[in-house]
Coordinates of C-alpha atoms in Angstrom, one line a residue:
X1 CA -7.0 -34.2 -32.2
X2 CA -7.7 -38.0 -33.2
X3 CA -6.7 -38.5 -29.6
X4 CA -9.8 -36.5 -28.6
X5 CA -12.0 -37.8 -31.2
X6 CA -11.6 -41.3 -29.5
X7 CA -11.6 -40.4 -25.8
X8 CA -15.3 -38.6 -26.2
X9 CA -16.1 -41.1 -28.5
X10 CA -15.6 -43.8 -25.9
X11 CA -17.2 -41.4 -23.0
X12 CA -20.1 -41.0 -25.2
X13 CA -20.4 -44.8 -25.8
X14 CA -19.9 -45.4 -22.1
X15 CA -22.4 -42.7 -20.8
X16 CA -25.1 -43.9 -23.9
X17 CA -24.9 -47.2 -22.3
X18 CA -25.4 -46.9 -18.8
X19 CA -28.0 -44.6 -19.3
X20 CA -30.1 -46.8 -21.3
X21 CA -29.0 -49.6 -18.8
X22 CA -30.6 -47.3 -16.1
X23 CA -33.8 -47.2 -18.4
X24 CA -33.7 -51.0 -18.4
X25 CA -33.4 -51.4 -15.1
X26 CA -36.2 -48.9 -14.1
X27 CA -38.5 -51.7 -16.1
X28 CA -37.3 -54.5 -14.0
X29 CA -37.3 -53.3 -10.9
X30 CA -40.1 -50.6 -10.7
X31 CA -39.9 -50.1 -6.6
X32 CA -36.3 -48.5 -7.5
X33 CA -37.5 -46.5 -10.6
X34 CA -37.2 -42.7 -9.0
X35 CA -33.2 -43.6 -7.6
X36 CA -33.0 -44.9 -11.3
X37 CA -34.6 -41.9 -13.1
X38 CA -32.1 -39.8 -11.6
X39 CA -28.8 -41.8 -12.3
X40 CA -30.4 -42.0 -15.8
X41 CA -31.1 -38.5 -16.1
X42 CA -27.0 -38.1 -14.4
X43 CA -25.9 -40.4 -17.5
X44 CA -27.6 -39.0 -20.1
X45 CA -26.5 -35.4 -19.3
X46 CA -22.8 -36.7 -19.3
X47 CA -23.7 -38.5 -22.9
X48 CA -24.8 -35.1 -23.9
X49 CA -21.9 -33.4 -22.7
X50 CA -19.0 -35.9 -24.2
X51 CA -21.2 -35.7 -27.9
X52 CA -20.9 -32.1 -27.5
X53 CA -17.1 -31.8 -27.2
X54 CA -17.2 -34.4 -29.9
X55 CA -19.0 -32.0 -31.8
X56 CA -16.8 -29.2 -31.5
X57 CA -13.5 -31.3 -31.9
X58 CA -15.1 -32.6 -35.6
X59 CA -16.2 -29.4 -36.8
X60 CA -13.0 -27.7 -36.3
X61 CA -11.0 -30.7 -38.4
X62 CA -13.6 -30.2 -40.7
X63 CA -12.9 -26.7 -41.2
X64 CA -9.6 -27.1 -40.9
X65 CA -9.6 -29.6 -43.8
X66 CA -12.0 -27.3 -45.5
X67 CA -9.8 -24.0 -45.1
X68 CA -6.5 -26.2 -46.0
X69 CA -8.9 -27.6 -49.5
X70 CA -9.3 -24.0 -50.4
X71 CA -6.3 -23.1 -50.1
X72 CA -4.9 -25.6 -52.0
X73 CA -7.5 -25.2 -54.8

């Protein structure tokens, strides 16, 4: 699982960052802004779809750790 955590962690981090890079560039160079828009929009989808499985990989060691708590208590 902590193998998980860090591989969507680092997708998420790496998606994040070119998307906002795409943003940037959009500024700069305006005459390339709607082949931009649409890598942004590409990278910010794949952001959105690595912090979802991140999501999903948390909560369940949450609720693991939350069921194993209970039991214990």
């Amino acid at each position: 699982v902590s193998r998980l955590i860090s591989e969507y962690s680092v997708a998420l981090a790496e998606a994040s960052a070119e998307a906002q890079e795409y943003q940037d560039l959009s500024l700069k160079l305006p005459n390339l802004k709607d082949y931009l828009e649409e890598k942004f929009i590409d990278a910010k989808s794949r952001a959105a779809h690595f912090k979802g499985r991140l999501t999903a990989v948390e909560n369940l060691l949450k609720e693991k750790i939350d069921a194993t708590s209970s039991l214990a208590g």
